[in-house]
Amino acid sequence: ELVGHSEQRPQRSRIPMKSAAGIAAGAFARSGLLGLLEAADRNRDRVRVVAYHRVDEPENEPDLDPGLISATPADFRAQAEIIARHYNAISLGDLLAAHRGEATLPPRAVLFTFDDGYADFAEHIWPTLRSLGIPGVLFVPTAFPDTPGPGFWWDRLHAALRRTDRTSLHIEELGTLPLTNVEERRAAHRAIRNRVKSLEHGAANRDVSDDAVVGAVFVGDEPRRAQLVALRLTPIVMLDRFQHDGLAI
């Protein structure tokens, strides 16, 4: 249930999730965010931080890791609308001012954050935030925007496993990973990703370089390796414009 307050009827009203909030509540329920936000209501001194990576349809960018899609554009719009109605979206400036003791945060405060700055931030996320008057914080990997190249290692790995004709891949410490169908390729991606994340930073970078895992996938198949798509991030000029319009970067 969502709890709402009406100016005409100040008493507490209980609104059934699907009948009153419709698609928005359904999207929130599917994501699990509604339960987390409502649980946080018991801790009134805490700020709820809703973190997203990508907002897109998986088929729009099939060479990008679909595991980083936090919501479809429709679901993100629905989630943002329900937060705008039932919570108080705050800015990074609001949070810092409260931390310094210069201001008090409103009840049910929510901070929207976004990682990586994929192109879908400009296409789907920022237009939705602006239309609803919701502030946001974007964490940008500064080495990547406007820089040509194959992009993030997790996307390179996903694209390599998706495009290869190999039916298996041998990785030291993981053994032989089957690649005969989509499910096995996703399982291989998860296994390699989890191994990489367990490594020291320098070793991890070497492990996922084009001379290591991705190169092993495409050994003897340079033409297919050359087809890997370049990373699509929001360009610097657009980030500058968004910052001028109120986005915290």
JSON list of C-alpha atoms in Angstrom, two decimals:
[
{"chain": "A", "resi": 1, "resn": "GLU", "atom": "CA", "xyz": [0.00, 0.00, 0.00]},
{"chain": "A", "resi": 2, "resn": "LEU", "atom": "CA", "xyz": [0.93, 3.61, -0.50]},
{"chain": "A", "resi": 3, "resn": "VAL", "atom": "CA", "xyz": [0.10, 6.10, 2.19]},
{"chain": "A", "resi": 4, "resn": "GLY", "atom": "CA", "xyz": [-1.25, 9.42, 0.93]},
{"chain": "A", "resi": 5, "resn": "HIS", "atom": "CA", "xyz": [-2.52, 12.65, 2.47]},
{"chain": "A", "resi": 6, "resn": "SER", "atom": "CA", "xyz": [-5.23, 14.84, 0.96]},
{"chain": "A", "resi": 7, "resn": "GLU", "atom": "CA", "xyz": [-5.82, 18.51, 1.74]},
{"chain": "A", "resi": 8, "resn": "GLN", "atom": "CA", "xyz": [-9.60, 17.95, 1.56]},
{"chain": "A", "resi": 9, "resn": "ARG", "atom": "CA", "xyz": [-9.42, 14.88, 3.81]},
{"chain": "A", "resi": 10, "resn": "PRO", "atom": "CA", "xyz": [-6.56, 15.33, 6.24]},
{"chain": "A", "resi": 11, "resn": "GLN", "atom": "CA", "xyz": [-7.09, 11.92, 7.83]},
{"chain": "A", "resi": 12, "resn": "ARG", "atom": "CA", "xyz": [-4.70, 9.14, 6.88]},
{"chain": "A", "resi": 13, "resn": "SER", "atom": "CA", "xyz": [-5.86, 7.30, 3.77]},
{"chain": "A", "resi": 14, "resn": "ARG", "atom": "CA", "xyz": [-4.67, 3.91, 2.59]},
{"chain": "A", "resi": 15, "resn": "ILE", "atom": "CA", "xyz": [-4.39, 3.56, -1.18]},
{"chain": "A", "resi": 16, "resn": "PRO", "atom": "CA", "xyz": [-4.24, 0.08, -2.75]},
{"chain": "A", "resi": 17, "resn": "MET", "atom": "CA", "xyz": [-1.05, -0.08, -4.79]},
{"chain": "A", "resi": 18, "resn": "LYS", "atom": "CA", "xyz": [-2.32, -1.34, -8.15]},
{"chain": "A", "resi": 19, "resn": "SER", "atom": "CA", "xyz": [-5.74, 0.30, -8.23]},
{"chain": "A", "resi": 20, "resn": "ALA", "atom": "CA", "xyz": [-4.59, 3.78, -7.26]},
{"chain": "A", "resi": 21, "resn": "ALA", "atom": "CA", "xyz": [-1.06, 3.96, -8.58]},
{"chain": "A", "resi": 22, "resn": "GLY", "atom": "CA", "xyz": [-1.59, 1.66, -11.54]},
{"chain": "A", "resi": 23, "resn": "ILE", "atom": "CA", "xyz": [1.41, 1.23, -13.78]},
{"chain": "A", "resi": 24, "resn": "ALA", "atom": "CA", "xyz": [3.63, 3.33, -11.53]},
{"chain": "A", "resi": 25, "resn": "ALA", "atom": "CA", "xyz": [3.11, 1.16, -8.48]},
{"chain": "A", "resi": 26, "resn": "GLY", "atom": "CA", "xyz": [3.46, -1.97, -10.56]},
{"chain": "A", "resi": 27, "resn": "ALA", "atom": "CA", "xyz": [6.82, -0.79, -11.83]},
{"chain": "A", "resi": 28, "resn": "PHE", "atom": "CA", "xyz": [7.91, 0.11, -8.32]},
{"chain": "A", "resi": 29, "resn": "ALA", "atom": "CA", "xyz": [6.77, -3.23, -6.95]},
{"chain": "A", "resi": 30, "resn": "ARG", "atom": "CA", "xyz": [8.65, -5.12, -9.67]},
{"chain": "A", "resi": 31, "resn": "SER", "atom": "CA", "xyz": [11.84, -3.28, -8.79]},
{"chain": "A", "resi": 32, "resn": "GLY", "atom": "CA", "xyz": [11.47, -3.80, -5.03]},
{"chain": "A", "resi": 33, "resn": "LEU", "atom": "CA", "xyz": [12.09, -0.09, -4.44]},
{"chain": "A", "resi": 34, "resn": "LEU", "atom": "CA", "xyz": [8.74, 0.62, -2.82]},
{"chain": "A", "resi": 35, "resn": "GLY", "atom": "CA", "xyz": [9.30, -1.87, -0.04]},
{"chain": "A", "resi": 36, "resn": "LEU", "atom": "CA", "xyz": [12.79, -0.52, 0.62]},
{"chain": "A", "resi": 37, "resn": "LEU", "atom": "CA", "xyz": [11.58, 3.07, 0.73]},
{"chain": "A", "resi": 38, "resn": "GLU", "atom": "CA", "xyz": [8.70, 2.25, 3.05]},
{"chain": "A", "resi": 39, "resn": "ALA", "atom": "CA", "xyz": [11.02, 0.28, 5.33]},
{"chain": "A", "resi": 40, "resn": "ALA", "atom": "CA", "xyz": [13.27, 3.34, 5.52]},
{"chain": "A", "resi": 41, "resn": "ASP", "atom": "CA", "xyz": [10.35, 5.35, 6.90]},
{"chain": "A", "resi": 42, "resn": "ARG", "atom": "CA", "xyz": [11.06, 3.70, 10.23]},
{"chain": "A", "resi": 43, "resn": "ASN", "atom": "CA", "xyz": [14.44, 5.46, 10.27]},
{"chain": "A", "resi": 44, "resn": "ARG", "atom": "CA", "xyz": [13.46, 9.10, 10.09]},
{"chain": "A", "resi": 45, "resn": "ASP", "atom": "CA", "xyz": [17.02, 10.38, 10.32]},
{"chain": "A", "resi": 46, "resn": "ARG", "atom": "CA", "xyz": [18.09, 8.59, 7.15]},
{"chain": "A", "resi": 47, "resn": "VAL", "atom": "CA", "xyz": [18.09, 9.72, 3.53]},
{"chain": "A", "resi": 48, "resn": "ARG", "atom": "CA", "xyz": [16.91, 7.21, 0.96]},
{"chain": "A", "resi": 49, "resn": "VAL", "atom": "CA", "xyz": [19.32, 7.03, -2.00]},
{"chain": "A", "resi": 50, "resn": "VAL", "atom": "CA", "xyz": [17.88, 5.50, -5.18]},
{"chain": "A", "resi": 51, "resn": "ALA", "atom": "CA", "xyz": [20.78, 4.49, -7.44]},
{"chain": "A", "resi": 52, "resn": "TYR", "atom": "CA", "xyz": [20.53, 3.69, -11.15]},
{"chain": "A", "resi": 53, "resn": "HIS", "atom": "CA", "xyz": [22.98, 2.68, -13.87]},
{"chain": "A", "resi": 54, "resn": "ARG", "atom": "CA", "xyz": [21.29, 2.43, -17.24]},
{"chain": "A", "resi": 55, "resn": "VAL", "atom": "CA", "xyz": [17.67, 3.16, -18.19]},
{"chain": "A", "resi": 56, "resn": "ASP", "atom": "CA", "xyz": [16.94, 1.57, -21.54]},
{"chain": "A", "resi": 57, "resn": "GLU", "atom": "CA", "xyz": [15.41, -1.38, -23.38]},
{"chain": "A", "resi": 58, "resn": "PRO", "atom": "CA", "xyz": [17.91, -4.28, -23.69]},
{"chain": "A", "resi": 59, "resn": "GLU", "atom": "CA", "xyz": [17.35, -4.60, -27.43]},
{"chain": "A", "resi": 60, "resn": "ASN", "atom": "CA", "xyz": [18.34, -0.98, -28.08]},
{"chain": "A", "resi": 61, "resn": "GLU", "atom": "CA", "xyz": [22.02, -1.63, -27.30]},
{"chain": "A", "resi": 62, "resn": "PRO", "atom": "CA", "xyz": [22.51, -5.42, -27.52]},
{"chain": "A", "resi": 63, "resn": "ASP", "atom": "CA", "xyz": [26.32, -5.16, -27.22]},
{"chain": "A", "resi": 64, "resn": "LEU", "atom": "CA", "xyz": [26.07, -3.42, -23.83]},
{"chain": "A", "resi": 65, "resn": "ASP", "atom": "CA", "xyz": [25.76, -5.53, -20.69]},
{"chain": "A", "resi": 66, "resn": "PRO", "atom": "CA", "xyz": [21.99, -5.79, -20.00]},
{"chain": "A", "resi": 67, "resn": "GLY", "atom": "CA", "xyz": [22.77, -6.52, -16.35]},
{"chain": "A", "resi": 68, "resn": "LEU", "atom": "CA", "xyz": [23.35, -2.79, -15.84]},
{"chain": "A", "resi": 69, "resn": "ILE", "atom": "CA", "xyz": [19.83, -1.83, -16.90]},
{"chain": "A", "resi": 70, "resn": "SER", "atom": "CA", "xyz": [18.16, -0.62, -13.72]},
{"chain": "A", "resi": 71, "resn": "ALA", "atom": "CA", "xyz": [14.80, 0.08, -15.36]},
{"chain": "A", "resi": 72, "resn": "THR", "atom": "CA", "xyz": [13.15, 0.47, -18.73]},
{"chain": "A", "resi": 73, "resn": "PRO", "atom": "CA", "xyz": [12.27, 4.07, -19.70]},
{"chain": "A", "resi": 74, "resn": "ALA", "atom": "CA", "xyz": [8.59, 3.45, -18.92]},
{"chain": "A", "resi": 75, "resn": "ASP", "atom": "CA", "xyz": [9.32, 1.91, -15.54]},
{"chain": "A", "resi": 76, "resn": "PHE", "atom": "CA", "xyz": [11.78, 4.66, -14.66]},
{"chain": "A", "resi": 77, "resn": "ARG", "atom": "CA", "xyz": [9.16, 7.29, -15.49]},
{"chain": "A", "resi": 78, "resn": "ALA", "atom": "CA", "xyz": [6.65, 5.45, -13.32]},
{"chain": "A", "resi": 79, "resn": "GLN", "atom": "CA", "xyz": [9.09, 5.16, -10.41]},
{"chain": "A", "resi": 80, "resn": "ALA", "atom": "CA", "xyz": [10.04, 8.83, -10.63]},
{"chain": "A", "resi": 81, "resn": "GLU", "atom": "CA", "xyz": [6.39, 9.89, -10.71]},
{"chain": "A", "resi": 82, "resn": "ILE", "atom": "CA", "xyz": [5.49, 7.89, -7.63]},
{"chain": "A", "resi": 83, "resn": "ILE", "atom": "CA", "xyz": [8.46, 9.30, -5.69]},
{"chain": "A", "resi": 84, "resn": "ALA", "atom": "CA", "xyz": [7.51, 12.82, -6.79]},
{"chain": "A", "resi": 85, "resn": "ARG", "atom": "CA", "xyz": [3.99, 12.27, -5.40]},
{"chain": "A", "resi": 86, "resn": "HIS", "atom": "CA", "xyz": [4.77, 10.46, -2.15]},
{"chain": "A", "resi": 87, "resn": "TYR", "atom": "CA", "xyz": [8.30, 11.51, -1.20]},
{"chain": "A", "resi": 88, "resn": "ASN", "atom": "CA", "xyz": [10.50, 14.61, -1.21]},
{"chain": "A", "resi": 89, "resn": "ALA", "atom": "CA", "xyz": [13.25, 14.44, -3.81]},
{"chain": "A", "resi": 90, "resn": "ILE", "atom": "CA", "xyz": [16.27, 16.43, -2.63]},
{"chain": "A", "resi": 91, "resn": "SER", "atom": "CA", "xyz": [19.41, 17.71, -4.35]},
{"chain": "A", "resi": 92, "resn": "LEU", "atom": "CA", "xyz": [23.02, 17.02, -3.48]},
{"chain": "A", "resi": 93, "resn": "GLY", "atom": "CA", "xyz": [23.21, 20.63, -2.28]},
{"chain": "A", "resi": 94, "resn": "ASP", "atom": "CA", "xyz": [20.30, 19.99, 0.11]},
{"chain": "A", "resi": 95, "resn": "LEU", "atom": "CA", "xyz": [22.07, 16.94, 1.51]},
{"chain": "A", "resi": 96, "resn": "LEU", "atom": "CA", "xyz": [25.38, 18.76, 1.99]},
{"chain": "A", "resi": 97, "resn": "ALA", "atom": "CA", "xyz": [23.67, 21.72, 3.66]},
{"chain": "A", "resi": 98, "resn": "ALA", "atom": "CA", "xyz": [21.95, 19.37, 6.10]},
{"chain": "A", "resi": 99, "resn": "HIS", "atom": "CA", "xyz": [25.23, 17.59, 6.78]},
{"chain": "A", "resi": 100, "resn": "ARG", "atom": "CA", "xyz": [26.83, 20.94, 7.64]},
{"chain": "A", "resi": 101, "resn": "GLY", "atom": "CA", "xyz": [23.94, 21.78, 9.94]},
{"chain": "A", "resi": 102, "resn": "GLU", "atom": "CA", "xyz": [22.81, 24.69, 7.76]},
{"chain": "A", "resi": 103, "resn": "ALA", "atom": "CA", "xyz": [19.41, 23.23, 6.83]},
{"chain": "A", "resi": 104, "resn": "THR", "atom": "CA", "xyz": [16.93, 20.54, 7.76]},
{"chain": "A", "resi": 105, "resn": "LEU", "atom": "CA", "xyz": [15.91, 17.90, 5.30]},
{"chain": "A", "resi": 106, "resn": "PRO", "atom": "CA", "xyz": [12.20, 17.33, 4.64]},
{"chain": "A", "resi": 107, "resn": "PRO", "atom": "CA", "xyz": [10.55, 14.12, 5.80]},
{"chain": "A", "resi": 108, "resn": "ARG", "atom": "CA", "xyz": [10.79, 11.13, 3.45]},
{"chain": "A", "resi": 109, "resn": "ALA", "atom": "CA", "xyz": [13.78, 12.62, 1.65]},
{"chain": "A", "resi": 110, "resn": "VAL", "atom": "CA", "xyz": [14.99, 10.77, -1.45]},
{"chain": "A", "resi": 111, "resn": "LEU", "atom": "CA", "xyz": [18.17, 11.40, -3.45]},
{"chain": "A", "resi": 112, "resn": "PHE", "atom": "CA", "xyz": [18.39, 10.14, -7.06]},
{"chain": "A", "resi": 113, "resn": "THR", "atom": "CA", "xyz": [21.88, 9.08, -8.19]},
{"chain": "A", "resi": 114, "resn": "PHE", "atom": "CA", "xyz": [23.10, 7.72, -11.53]},
{"chain": "A", "resi": 115, "resn": "ASP", "atom": "CA", "xyz": [26.36, 5.99, -12.45]},
{"chain": "A", "resi": 116, "resn": "ASP", "atom": "CA", "xyz": [28.52, 5.97, -15.59]},
{"chain": "A", "resi": 117, "resn": "GLY", "atom": "CA", "xyz": [26.71, 8.49, -17.81]},
{"chain": "A", "resi": 118, "resn": "TYR", "atom": "CA", "xyz": [25.69, 6.21, -20.66]},
{"chain": "A", "resi": 119, "resn": "ALA", "atom": "CA", "xyz": [23.96, 7.88, -23.61]},
{"chain": "A", "resi": 120, "resn": "ASP", "atom": "CA", "xyz": [20.56, 6.83, -22.24]},
{"chain": "A", "resi": 121, "resn": "PHE", "atom": "CA", "xyz": [21.03, 9.38, -19.44]},
{"chain": "A", "resi": 122, "resn": "ALA", "atom": "CA", "xyz": [20.51, 12.14, -22.00]},
{"chain": "A", "resi": 123, "resn": "GLU", "atom": "CA", "xyz": [17.89, 10.20, -23.94]},
{"chain": "A", "resi": 124, "resn": "HIS", "atom": "CA", "xyz": [15.65, 8.97, -21.13]},
{"chain": "A", "resi": 125, "resn": "ILE", "atom": "CA", "xyz": [16.74, 9.94, -17.62]},
{"chain": "A", "resi": 126, "resn": "TRP", "atom": "CA", "xyz": [17.37, 13.68, -17.66]},
{"chain": "A", "resi": 127, "resn": "PRO", "atom": "CA", "xyz": [14.21, 14.54, -19.67]},
{"chain": "A", "resi": 128, "resn": "THR", "atom": "CA", "xyz": [12.13, 12.63, -17.11]},
{"chain": "A", "resi": 129, "resn": "LEU", "atom": "CA", "xyz": [13.83, 14.26, -14.11]},
{"chain": "A", "resi": 130, "resn": "ARG", "atom": "CA", "xyz": [13.43, 17.76, -15.58]},
{"chain": "A", "resi": 131, "resn": "SER", "atom": "CA", "xyz": [9.77, 17.26, -16.45]},
{"chain": "A", "resi": 132, "resn": "LEU", "atom": "CA", "xyz": [9.03, 16.21, -12.85]},
{"chain": "A", "resi": 133, "resn": "GLY", "atom": "CA", "xyz": [11.29, 18.79, -11.19]},
{"chain": "A", "resi": 134, "resn": "ILE", "atom": "CA", "xyz": [13.45, 16.10, -9.58]},
{"chain": "A", "resi": 135, "resn": "PRO", "atom": "CA", "xyz": [17.13, 16.86, -8.83]},
{"chain": "A", "resi": 136, "resn": "GLY", "atom": "CA", "xyz": [19.75, 14.26, -9.64]},
{"chain": "A", "resi": 137, "resn": "VAL", "atom": "CA", "xyz": [23.41, 13.37, -9.11]},
{"chain": "A", "resi": 138, "resn": "LEU", "atom": "CA", "xyz": [25.46, 11.85, -11.95]},
{"chain": "A", "resi": 139, "resn": "PHE", "atom": "CA", "xyz": [28.79, 10.13, -11.29]},
{"chain": "A", "resi": 140, "resn": "VAL", "atom": "CA", "xyz": [30.87, 10.40, -14.46]},
{"chain": "A", "resi": 141, "resn": "PRO", "atom": "CA", "xyz": [33.96, 8.27, -15.23]},
{"chain": "A", "resi": 142, "resn": "THR", "atom": "CA", "xyz": [35.98, 11.22, -16.47]},
{"chain": "A", "resi": 143, "resn": "ALA", "atom": "CA", "xyz": [38.40, 9.23, -18.67]},
{"chain": "A", "resi": 144, "resn": "PHE", "atom": "CA", "xyz": [35.62, 8.05, -20.97]},
{"chain": "A", "resi": 145, "resn": "PRO", "atom": "CA", "xyz": [33.29, 10.80, -22.29]},
{"chain": "A", "resi": 146, "resn": "ASP", "atom": "CA", "xyz": [34.33, 12.06, -25.74]},
{"chain": "A", "resi": 147, "resn": "THR", "atom": "CA", "xyz": [37.14, 9.48, -25.83]},
{"chain": "A", "resi": 148, "resn": "PRO", "atom": "CA", "xyz": [36.97, 6.96, -28.69]},
{"chain": "A", "resi": 149, "resn": "GLY", "atom": "CA", "xyz": [37.51, 3.39, -27.64]},
{"chain": "A", "resi": 150, "resn": "PRO", "atom": "CA", "xyz": [35.85, 0.11, -26.75]},
{"chain": "A", "resi": 151, "resn": "GLY", "atom": "CA", "xyz": [34.52, 1.35, -23.42]},
{"chain": "A", "resi": 152, "resn": "PHE", "atom": "CA", "xyz": [33.92, -0.34, -20.09]},
{"chain": "A", "resi": 153, "resn": "TRP", "atom": "CA", "xyz": [35.33, -3.82, -19.57]},
{"chain": "A", "resi": 154, "resn": "TRP", "atom": "CA", "xyz": [31.99, -5.36, -18.59]},
{"chain": "A", "resi": 155, "resn": "ASP", "atom": "CA", "xyz": [30.45, -4.21, -21.89]},
{"chain": "A", "resi": 156, "resn": "ARG", "atom": "CA", "xyz": [33.47, -5.45, -23.89]},
{"chain": "A", "resi": 157, "resn": "LEU", "atom": "CA", "xyz": [33.17, -8.81, -22.18]},
{"chain": "A", "resi": 158, "resn": "HIS", "atom": "CA", "xyz": [29.42, -9.04, -22.82]},
{"chain": "A", "resi": 159, "resn": "ALA", "atom": "CA", "xyz": [29.81, -8.08, -26.49]},
{"chain": "A", "resi": 160, "resn": "ALA", "atom": "CA", "xyz": [32.65, -10.55, -27.00]},
{"chain": "A", "resi": 161, "resn": "LEU", "atom": "CA", "xyz": [30.69, -13.43, -25.48]},
{"chain": "A", "resi": 162, "resn": "ARG", "atom": "CA", "xyz": [27.59, -12.43, -27.45]},
{"chain": "A", "resi": 163, "resn": "ARG", "atom": "CA", "xyz": [29.35, -12.23, -30.82]},
{"chain": "A", "resi": 164, "resn": "THR", "atom": "CA", "xyz": [31.76, -15.15, -30.67]},
{"chain": "A", "resi": 165, "resn": "ASP", "atom": "CA", "xyz": [31.17, -18.42, -32.53]},
{"chain": "A", "resi": 166, "resn": "ARG", "atom": "CA", "xyz": [33.05, -20.36, -29.87]},
{"chain": "A", "resi": 167, "resn": "THR", "atom": "CA", "xyz": [31.12, -23.04, -27.99]},
{"chain": "A", "resi": 168, "resn": "SER", "atom": "CA", "xyz": [33.38, -22.91, -24.93]},
{"chain": "A", "resi": 169, "resn": "LEU", "atom": "CA", "xyz": [36.08, -20.78, -23.34]},
{"chain": "A", "resi": 170, "resn": "HIS", "atom": "CA", "xyz": [38.82, -21.84, -20.94]},
{"chain": "A", "resi": 171, "resn": "ILE", "atom": "CA", "xyz": [39.70, -19.31, -18.25]},
{"chain": "A", "resi": 172, "resn": "GLU", "atom": "CA", "xyz": [42.41, -19.96, -15.69]},
{"chain": "A", "resi": 173, "resn": "GLU", "atom": "CA", "xyz": [40.94, -20.53, -12.21]},
{"chain": "A", "resi": 174, "resn": "LEU", "atom": "CA", "xyz": [37.46, -20.94, -13.71]},
{"chain": "A", "resi": 175, "resn": "GLY", "atom": "CA", "xyz": [38.01, -23.88, -16.00]},
{"chain": "A", "resi": 176, "resn": "THR", "atom": "CA", "xyz": [36.08, -24.44, -19.22]},
{"chain": "A", "resi": 177, "resn": "LEU", "atom": "CA", "xyz": [32.93, -22.33, -19.57]},
{"chain": "A", "resi": 178, "resn": "PRO", "atom": "CA", "xyz": [30.30, -23.54, -22.07]},
{"chain": "A", "resi": 179, "resn": "LEU", "atom": "CA", "xyz": [28.98, -20.95, -24.56]},
{"chain": "A", "resi": 180, "resn": "THR", "atom": "CA", "xyz": [26.41, -22.91, -26.54]},
{"chain": "A", "resi": 181, "resn": "ASN", "atom": "CA", "xyz": [23.37, -20.72, -25.72]},
{"chain": "A", "resi": 182, "resn": "VAL", "atom": "CA", "xyz": [22.37, -17.35, -24.27]},
{"chain": "A", "resi": 183, "resn": "GLU", "atom": "CA", "xyz": [21.99, -18.69, -20.73]},
{"chain": "A", "resi": 184, "resn": "GLU", "atom": "CA", "xyz": [25.47, -20.23, -20.75]},
{"chain": "A", "resi": 185, "resn": "ARG", "atom": "CA", "xyz": [27.00, -17.02, -22.12]},
{"chain": "A", "resi": 186, "resn": "ARG", "atom": "CA", "xyz": [25.34, -14.96, -19.39]},
{"chain": "A", "resi": 187, "resn": "ALA", "atom": "CA", "xyz": [26.57, -17.47, -16.79]},
{"chain": "A", "resi": 188, "resn": "ALA", "atom": "CA", "xyz": [30.10, -17.18, -18.23]},
{"chain": "A", "resi": 189, "resn": "HIS", "atom": "CA", "xyz": [29.84, -13.39, -18.05]},
{"chain": "A", "resi": 190, "resn": "ARG", "atom": "CA", "xyz": [28.82, -13.54, -14.39]},
{"chain": "A", "resi": 191, "resn": "ALA", "atom": "CA", "xyz": [31.61, -15.98, -13.52]},
{"chain": "A", "resi": 192, "resn": "ILE", "atom": "CA", "xyz": [34.31, -13.89, -15.22]},
{"chain": "A", "resi": 193, "resn": "ARG", "atom": "CA", "xyz": [32.91, -10.63, -13.83]},
{"chain": "A", "resi": 194, "resn": "ASN", "atom": "CA", "xyz": [32.85, -11.97, -10.27]},
{"chain": "A", "resi": 195, "resn": "ARG", "atom": "CA", "xyz": [36.42, -13.22, -10.62]},
{"chain": "A", "resi": 196, "resn": "VAL", "atom": "CA", "xyz": [37.60, -9.87, -11.96]},
{"chain": "A", "resi": 197, "resn": "LYS", "atom": "CA", "xyz": [35.91, -8.01, -9.11]},
{"chain": "A", "resi": 198, "resn": "SER", "atom": "CA", "xyz": [37.76, -10.17, -6.60]},
{"chain": "A", "resi": 199, "resn": "LEU", "atom": "CA", "xyz": [41.15, -9.09, -8.00]},
{"chain": "A", "resi": 200, "resn": "GLU", "atom": "CA", "xyz": [43.38, -6.16, -7.06]},
{"chain": "A", "resi": 201, "resn": "HIS", "atom": "CA", "xyz": [42.69, -3.17, -9.33]},
{"chain": "A", "resi": 202, "resn": "GLY", "atom": "CA", "xyz": [45.80, -3.43, -11.49]},
{"chain": "A", "resi": 203, "resn": "ALA", "atom": "CA", "xyz": [45.41, -7.17, -11.97]},
{"chain": "A", "resi": 204, "resn": "ALA", "atom": "CA", "xyz": [41.74, -6.71, -12.79]},
{"chain": "A", "resi": 205, "resn": "ASN", "atom": "CA", "xyz": [42.54, -4.20, -15.51]},
{"chain": "A", "resi": 206, "resn": "ARG", "atom": "CA", "xyz": [45.08, -6.58, -17.05]},
{"chain": "A", "resi": 207, "resn": "ASP", "atom": "CA", "xyz": [42.66, -9.48, -16.82]},
{"chain": "A", "resi": 208, "resn": "VAL", "atom": "CA", "xyz": [39.96, -7.76, -18.87]},
{"chain": "A", "resi": 209, "resn": "SER", "atom": "CA", "xyz": [42.20, -5.98, -21.34]},
{"chain": "A", "resi": 210, "resn": "ASP", "atom": "CA", "xyz": [41.78, -6.75, -25.03]},
{"chain": "A", "resi": 211, "resn": "ASP", "atom": "CA", "xyz": [44.89, -8.96, -24.78]},
{"chain": "A", "resi": 212, "resn": "ALA", "atom": "CA", "xyz": [43.36, -11.14, -22.08]},
{"chain": "A", "resi": 213, "resn": "VAL", "atom": "CA", "xyz": [39.72, -12.29, -21.82]},
{"chain": "A", "resi": 214, "resn": "VAL", "atom": "CA", "xyz": [38.30, -10.47, -24.84]},
{"chain": "A", "resi": 215, "resn": "GLY", "atom": "CA", "xyz": [41.32, -11.44, -26.92]},
{"chain": "A", "resi": 216, "resn": "ALA", "atom": "CA", "xyz": [40.90, -15.07, -25.85]},
{"chain": "A", "resi": 217, "resn": "VAL", "atom": "CA", "xyz": [37.27, -15.03, -26.98]},
{"chain": "A", "resi": 218, "resn": "PHE", "atom": "CA", "xyz": [38.20, -13.75, -30.43]},
{"chain": "A", "resi": 219, "resn": "VAL", "atom": "CA", "xyz": [41.50, -15.57, -30.95]},
{"chain": "A", "resi": 220, "resn": "GLY", "atom": "CA", "xyz": [41.84, -16.21, -34.69]},
{"chain": "A", "resi": 221, "resn": "ASP", "atom": "CA", "xyz": [38.78, -14.07, -35.44]},
{"chain": "A", "resi": 222, "resn": "GLU", "atom": "CA", "xyz": [40.06, -10.50, -35.72]},
{"chain": "A", "resi": 223, "resn": "PRO", "atom": "CA", "xyz": [37.30, -9.32, -38.14]},
{"chain": "A", "resi": 224, "resn": "ARG", "atom": "CA", "xyz": [34.58, -10.19, -35.63]},
{"chain": "A", "resi": 225, "resn": "ARG", "atom": "CA", "xyz": [36.60, -8.64, -32.80]},
{"chain": "A", "resi": 226, "resn": "ALA", "atom": "CA", "xyz": [36.86, -5.42, -34.83]},
{"chain": "A", "resi": 227, "resn": "GLN", "atom": "CA", "xyz": [33.06, -5.23, -34.96]},
{"chain": "A", "resi": 228, "resn": "LEU", "atom": "CA", "xyz": [32.75, -4.52, -31.23]},
{"chain": "A", "resi": 229, "resn": "VAL", "atom": "CA", "xyz": [30.79, -1.31, -30.82]},
{"chain": "A", "resi": 230, "resn": "ALA", "atom": "CA", "xyz": [32.35, 1.80, -29.34]},
{"chain": "A", "resi": 231, "resn": "LEU", "atom": "CA", "xyz": [31.14, 3.03, -25.99]},
{"chain": "A", "resi": 232, "resn": "ARG", "atom": "CA", "xyz": [28.21, 5.43, -26.11]},
{"chain": "A", "resi": 233, "resn": "LEU", "atom": "CA", "xyz": [28.37, 7.94, -23.26]},
{"chain": "A", "resi": 234, "resn": "THR", "atom": "CA", "xyz": [26.74, 11.33, -22.82]},
{"chain": "A", "resi": 235, "resn": "PRO", "atom": "CA", "xyz": [29.15, 13.84, -24.44]},
{"chain": "A", "resi": 236, "resn": "ILE", "atom": "CA", "xyz": [30.86, 16.53, -22.37]},
{"chain": "A", "resi": 237, "resn": "VAL", "atom": "CA", "xyz": [28.98, 19.36, -24.09]},
{"chain": "A", "resi": 238, "resn": "MET", "atom": "CA", "xyz": [25.66, 17.85, -22.98]},
{"chain": "A", "resi": 239, "resn": "LEU", "atom": "CA", "xyz": [26.96, 17.23, -19.46]},
{"chain": "A", "resi": 240, "resn": "ASP", "atom": "CA", "xyz": [27.92, 20.92, -19.26]},
{"chain": "A", "resi": 241, "resn": "ARG", "atom": "CA", "xyz": [24.40, 21.87, -20.34]},
{"chain": "A", "resi": 242, "resn": "PHE", "atom": "CA", "xyz": [22.79, 19.53, -17.82]},
{"chain": "A", "resi": 243, "resn": "GLN", "atom": "CA", "xyz": [24.99, 20.90, -15.05]},
{"chain": "A", "resi": 244, "resn": "HIS", "atom": "CA", "xyz": [23.93, 24.42, -15.98]},
{"chain": "A", "resi": 245, "resn": "ASP", "atom": "CA", "xyz": [20.30, 23.23, -15.74]},
{"chain": "A", "resi": 246, "resn": "GLY", "atom": "CA", "xyz": [20.82, 21.93, -12.21]},
{"chain": "A", "resi": 247, "resn": "LEU", "atom": "CA", "xyz": [22.31, 18.45, -12.47]},
{"chain": "A", "resi": 248, "resn": "ALA", "atom": "CA", "xyz": [25.00, 17.70, -9.87]},
{"chain": "A", "resi": 249, "resn": "ILE", "atom": "CA", "xyz": [28.00, 16.01, -11.51]}
]
